[in-house]
Structures are given as C-alpha cells and as structure tokens.
PDB file of C-alpha atoms and ligand atoms in Angstrom:
ATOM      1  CA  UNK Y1411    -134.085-143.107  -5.746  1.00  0.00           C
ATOM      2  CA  UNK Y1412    -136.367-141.832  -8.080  1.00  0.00           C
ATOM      3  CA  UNK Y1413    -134.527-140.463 -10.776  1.00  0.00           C
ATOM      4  CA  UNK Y1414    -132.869-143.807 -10.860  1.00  0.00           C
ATOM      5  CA  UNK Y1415    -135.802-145.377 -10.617  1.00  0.00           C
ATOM      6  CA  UNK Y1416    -136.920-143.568 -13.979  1.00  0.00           C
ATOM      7  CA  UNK Y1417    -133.572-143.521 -15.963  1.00  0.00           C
ATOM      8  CA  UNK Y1418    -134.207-147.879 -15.187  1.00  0.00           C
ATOM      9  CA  UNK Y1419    -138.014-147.700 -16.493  1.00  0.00           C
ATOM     10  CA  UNK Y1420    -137.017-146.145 -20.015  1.00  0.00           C
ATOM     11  CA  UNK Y1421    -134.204-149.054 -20.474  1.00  0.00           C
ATOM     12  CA  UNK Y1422    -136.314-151.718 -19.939  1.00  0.00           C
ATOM     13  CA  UNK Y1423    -139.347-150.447 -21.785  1.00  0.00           C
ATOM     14  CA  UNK Y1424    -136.912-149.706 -24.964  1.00  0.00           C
ATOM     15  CA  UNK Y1425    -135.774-153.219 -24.623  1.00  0.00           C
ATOM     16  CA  UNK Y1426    -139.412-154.544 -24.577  1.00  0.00           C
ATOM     17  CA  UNK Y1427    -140.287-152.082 -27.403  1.00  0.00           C
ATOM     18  CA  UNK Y1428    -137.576-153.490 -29.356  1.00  0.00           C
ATOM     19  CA  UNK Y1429    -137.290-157.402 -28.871  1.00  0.00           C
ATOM     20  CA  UNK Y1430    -138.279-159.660 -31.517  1.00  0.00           C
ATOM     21  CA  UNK Y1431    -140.899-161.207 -29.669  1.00  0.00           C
ATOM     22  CA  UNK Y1432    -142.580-158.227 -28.253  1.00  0.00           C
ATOM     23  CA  UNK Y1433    -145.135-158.200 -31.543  1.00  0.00           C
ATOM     24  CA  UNK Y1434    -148.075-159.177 -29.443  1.00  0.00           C
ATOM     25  CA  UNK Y1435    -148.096-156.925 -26.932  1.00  0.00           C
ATOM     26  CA  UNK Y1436    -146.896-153.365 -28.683  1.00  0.00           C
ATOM     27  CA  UNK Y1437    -150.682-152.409 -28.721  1.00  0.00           C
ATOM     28  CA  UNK Y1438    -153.865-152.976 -26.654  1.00  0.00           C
ATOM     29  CA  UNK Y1439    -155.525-156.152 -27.643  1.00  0.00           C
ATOM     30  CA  UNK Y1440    -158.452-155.515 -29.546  1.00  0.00           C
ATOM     31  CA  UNK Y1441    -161.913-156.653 -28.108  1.00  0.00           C
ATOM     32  CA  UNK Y1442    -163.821-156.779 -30.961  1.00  0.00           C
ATOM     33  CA  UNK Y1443    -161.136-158.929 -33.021  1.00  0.00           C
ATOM     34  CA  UNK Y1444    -160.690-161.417 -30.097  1.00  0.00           C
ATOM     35  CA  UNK Y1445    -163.765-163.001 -28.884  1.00  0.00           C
ATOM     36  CA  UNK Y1446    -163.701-163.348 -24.971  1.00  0.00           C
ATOM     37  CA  UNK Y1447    -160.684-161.538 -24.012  1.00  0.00           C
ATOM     38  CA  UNK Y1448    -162.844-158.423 -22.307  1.00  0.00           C
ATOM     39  CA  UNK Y1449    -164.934-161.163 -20.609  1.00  0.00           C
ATOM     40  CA  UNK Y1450    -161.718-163.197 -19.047  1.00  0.00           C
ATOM     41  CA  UNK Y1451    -159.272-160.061 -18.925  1.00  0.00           C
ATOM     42  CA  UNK Y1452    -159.967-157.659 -16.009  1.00  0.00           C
ATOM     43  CA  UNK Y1453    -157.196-155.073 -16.465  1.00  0.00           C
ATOM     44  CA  UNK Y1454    -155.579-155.132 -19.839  1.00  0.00           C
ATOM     45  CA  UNK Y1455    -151.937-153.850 -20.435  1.00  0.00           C
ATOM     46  CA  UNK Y1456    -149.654-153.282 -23.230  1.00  0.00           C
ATOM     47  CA  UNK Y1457    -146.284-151.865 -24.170  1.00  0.00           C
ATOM     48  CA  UNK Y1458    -147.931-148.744 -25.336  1.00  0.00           C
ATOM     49  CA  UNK Y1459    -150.061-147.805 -22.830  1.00  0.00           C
ATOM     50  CA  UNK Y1460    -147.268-148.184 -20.222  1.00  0.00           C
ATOM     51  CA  UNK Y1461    -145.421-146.098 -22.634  1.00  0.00           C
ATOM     52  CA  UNK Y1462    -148.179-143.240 -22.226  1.00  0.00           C
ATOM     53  CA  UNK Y1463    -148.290-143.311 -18.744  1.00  0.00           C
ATOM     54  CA  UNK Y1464    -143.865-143.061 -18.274  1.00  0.00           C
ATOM     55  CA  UNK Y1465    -143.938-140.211 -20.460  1.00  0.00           C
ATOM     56  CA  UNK Y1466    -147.526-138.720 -18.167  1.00  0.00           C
ATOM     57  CA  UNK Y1467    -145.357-139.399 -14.836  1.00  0.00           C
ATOM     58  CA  UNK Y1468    -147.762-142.134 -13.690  1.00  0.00           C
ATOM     59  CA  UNK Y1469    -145.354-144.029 -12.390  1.00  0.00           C
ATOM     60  CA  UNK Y1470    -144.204-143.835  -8.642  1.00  0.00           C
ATOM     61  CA  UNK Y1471    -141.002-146.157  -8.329  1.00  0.00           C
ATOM     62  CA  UNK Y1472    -139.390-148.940 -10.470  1.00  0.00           C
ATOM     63  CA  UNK Y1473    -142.040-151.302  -8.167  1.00  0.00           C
ATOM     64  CA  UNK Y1474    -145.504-149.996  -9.715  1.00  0.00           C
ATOM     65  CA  UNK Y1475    -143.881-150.203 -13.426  1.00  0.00           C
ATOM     66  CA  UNK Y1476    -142.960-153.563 -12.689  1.00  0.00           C
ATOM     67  CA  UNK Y1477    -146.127-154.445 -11.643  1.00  0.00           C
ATOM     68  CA  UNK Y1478    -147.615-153.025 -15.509  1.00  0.00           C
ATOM     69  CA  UNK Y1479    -144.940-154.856 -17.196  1.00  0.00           C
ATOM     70  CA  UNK Y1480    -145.715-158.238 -14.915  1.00  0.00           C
ATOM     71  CA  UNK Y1481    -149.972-157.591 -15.626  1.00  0.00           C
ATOM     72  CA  UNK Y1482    -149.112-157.700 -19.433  1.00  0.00           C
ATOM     73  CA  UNK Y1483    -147.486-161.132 -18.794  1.00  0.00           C
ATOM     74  CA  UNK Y1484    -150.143-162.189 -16.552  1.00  0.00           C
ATOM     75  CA  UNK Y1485    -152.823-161.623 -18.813  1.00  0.00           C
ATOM     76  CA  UNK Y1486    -150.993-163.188 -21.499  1.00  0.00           C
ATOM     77  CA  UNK Y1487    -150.632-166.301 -19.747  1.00  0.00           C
ATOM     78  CA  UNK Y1488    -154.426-165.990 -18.232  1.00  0.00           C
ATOM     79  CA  UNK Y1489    -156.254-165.995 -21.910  1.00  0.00           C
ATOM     80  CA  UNK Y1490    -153.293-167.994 -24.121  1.00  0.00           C
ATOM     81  CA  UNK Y1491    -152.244-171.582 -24.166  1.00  0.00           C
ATOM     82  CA  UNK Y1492    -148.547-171.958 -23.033  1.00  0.00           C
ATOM     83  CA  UNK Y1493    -148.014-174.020 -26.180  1.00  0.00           C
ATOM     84  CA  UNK Y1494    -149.494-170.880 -28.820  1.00  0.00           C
ATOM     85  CA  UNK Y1495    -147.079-167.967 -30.548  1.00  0.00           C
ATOM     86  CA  UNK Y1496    -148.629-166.318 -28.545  1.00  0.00           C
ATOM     87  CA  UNK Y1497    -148.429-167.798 -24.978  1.00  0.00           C
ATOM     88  CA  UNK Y1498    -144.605-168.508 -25.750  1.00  0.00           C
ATOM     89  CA  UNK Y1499    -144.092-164.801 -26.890  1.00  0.00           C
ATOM     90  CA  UNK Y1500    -145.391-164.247 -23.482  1.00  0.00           C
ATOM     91  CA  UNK Y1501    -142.984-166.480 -21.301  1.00  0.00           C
ATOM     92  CA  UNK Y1502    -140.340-165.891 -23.703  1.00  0.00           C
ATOM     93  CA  UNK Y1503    -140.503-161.756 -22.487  1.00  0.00           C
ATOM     94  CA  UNK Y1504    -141.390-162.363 -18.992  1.00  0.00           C
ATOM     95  CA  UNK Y1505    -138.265-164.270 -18.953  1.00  0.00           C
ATOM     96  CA  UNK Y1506    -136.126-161.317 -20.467  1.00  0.00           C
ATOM     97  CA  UNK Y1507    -137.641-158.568 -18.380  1.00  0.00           C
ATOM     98  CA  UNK Y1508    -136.828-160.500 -15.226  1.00  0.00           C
ATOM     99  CA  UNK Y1509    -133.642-160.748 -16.248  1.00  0.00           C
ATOM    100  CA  UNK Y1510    -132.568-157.285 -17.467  1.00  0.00           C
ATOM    101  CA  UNK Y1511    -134.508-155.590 -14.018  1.00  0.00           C
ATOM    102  CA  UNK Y1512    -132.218-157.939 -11.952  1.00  0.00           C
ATOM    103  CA  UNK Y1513    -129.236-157.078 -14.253  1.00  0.00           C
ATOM    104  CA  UNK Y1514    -129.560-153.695 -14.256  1.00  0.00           C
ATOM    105  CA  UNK Y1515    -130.481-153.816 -10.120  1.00  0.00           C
TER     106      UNK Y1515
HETATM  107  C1  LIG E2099    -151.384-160.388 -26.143  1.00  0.00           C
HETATM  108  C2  LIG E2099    -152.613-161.008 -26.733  1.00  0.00           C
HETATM  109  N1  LIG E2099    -153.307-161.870 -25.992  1.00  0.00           N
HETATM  110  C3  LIG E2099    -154.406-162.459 -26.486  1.00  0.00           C
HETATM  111  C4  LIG E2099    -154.843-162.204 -27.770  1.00  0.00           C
HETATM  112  C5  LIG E2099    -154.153-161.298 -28.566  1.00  0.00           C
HETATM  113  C6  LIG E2099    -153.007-160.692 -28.037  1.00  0.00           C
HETATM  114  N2  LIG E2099    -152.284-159.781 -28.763  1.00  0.00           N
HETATM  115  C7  LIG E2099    -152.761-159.211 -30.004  1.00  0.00           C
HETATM  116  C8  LIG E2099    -152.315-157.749 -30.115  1.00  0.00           C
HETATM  117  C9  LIG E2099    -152.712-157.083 -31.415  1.00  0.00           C
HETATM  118  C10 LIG E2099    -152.219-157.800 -32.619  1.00  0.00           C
HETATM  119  S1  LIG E2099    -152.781-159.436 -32.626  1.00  0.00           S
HETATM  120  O1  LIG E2099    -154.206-159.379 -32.618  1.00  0.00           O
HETATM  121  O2  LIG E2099    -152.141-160.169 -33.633  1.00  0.00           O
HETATM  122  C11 LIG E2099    -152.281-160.083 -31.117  1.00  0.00           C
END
C-alpha cells in the first residue's frame, strides 16, 4: 500500500544518493556544458530532482518512481557510449536499483 510504497522509495533513493557510482547523475545535466544533450534528451532526470518531487508528494506508488529512476538510466544510455565512465556508471546503477527494488519486494 502506499505508505509502504513510500517507506520503499526513500531506501532506494538513499542507496542511489549514496553509491559510489552515482556521481553522474546527483544533479541535472547541464545544457550549456554538454553540447547536444537538450537536442537528443527529451525528458531529463536526476537523483535530485526525484529527490524534490518524494519530499513534494509527487509520487503516486512505488511504479511511477520507478519509472523516474528507470528515465535517468534511459537517458544515460540514450546520449553515452556503453564503453564511457559514464555509460558504465549508468549500467553499473541500473543494475543495483533492479536489484535492491526486487530485494526489498
Ligand atoms: C548523466 C550524464 N549524461 C550525459 C552527460 C553528462 C551526464 N552527467 C553529468 C552531470 C553533472 C556533472 S558532469 O558534467 O561531470 C556529468
């Protein structure tokens, strides 16, 4: 239910906050310090803005923060090669957060 729900959302963003790799995406990428990425990325996403809206009550359910968390991810993997710090930060976190949702199921 929901409080569940919410209780589940503030783990898993803690543990995104706080793993090693999650440097790239603590903050909104910058558009005027990466060329292209307002051109090729439709709806950016970051740690803290998902942060902001938890703590606003913007999410519904566990299944609409997921979908945040998983459009971070997606974008990463839309604009960065797989083979970049980057674009392995980005697999290396999806991989975690699928993990610790299923875990903690
Ligand atoms: C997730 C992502 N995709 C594409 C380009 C850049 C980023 N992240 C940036 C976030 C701010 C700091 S940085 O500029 O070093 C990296």
């Amino acid at each position: 239910d929901d409080s569940k729900d919410l209780a589940m959302c503030r783990i898993l963003l803690a543990e995104l906050e706080s793993h090693q790799d999650a440097g790239p995406f603590l903050t909104p990428v910058n558009p005027k310090s990466v060329p292209g990425y307002r051109k090729i990325i439709k709806k950016p996403m970051d740690f803290s803005t998902i942060r902001d809206k938890l703590t606003n009550s913007q999410y519904l359910n566990l299944e609409t923060f997921i979908i945040d968390v998983n459009l971070v991810f997606d974008n990463c993997e839309k604009f960065n090669e797989d083979n970049s710090v980057i674009g392995r930060a980005g697999h290396t976190m999806r991989r975690f957060f699928q993990r610790r949702w299923t875990e903690l199921l």
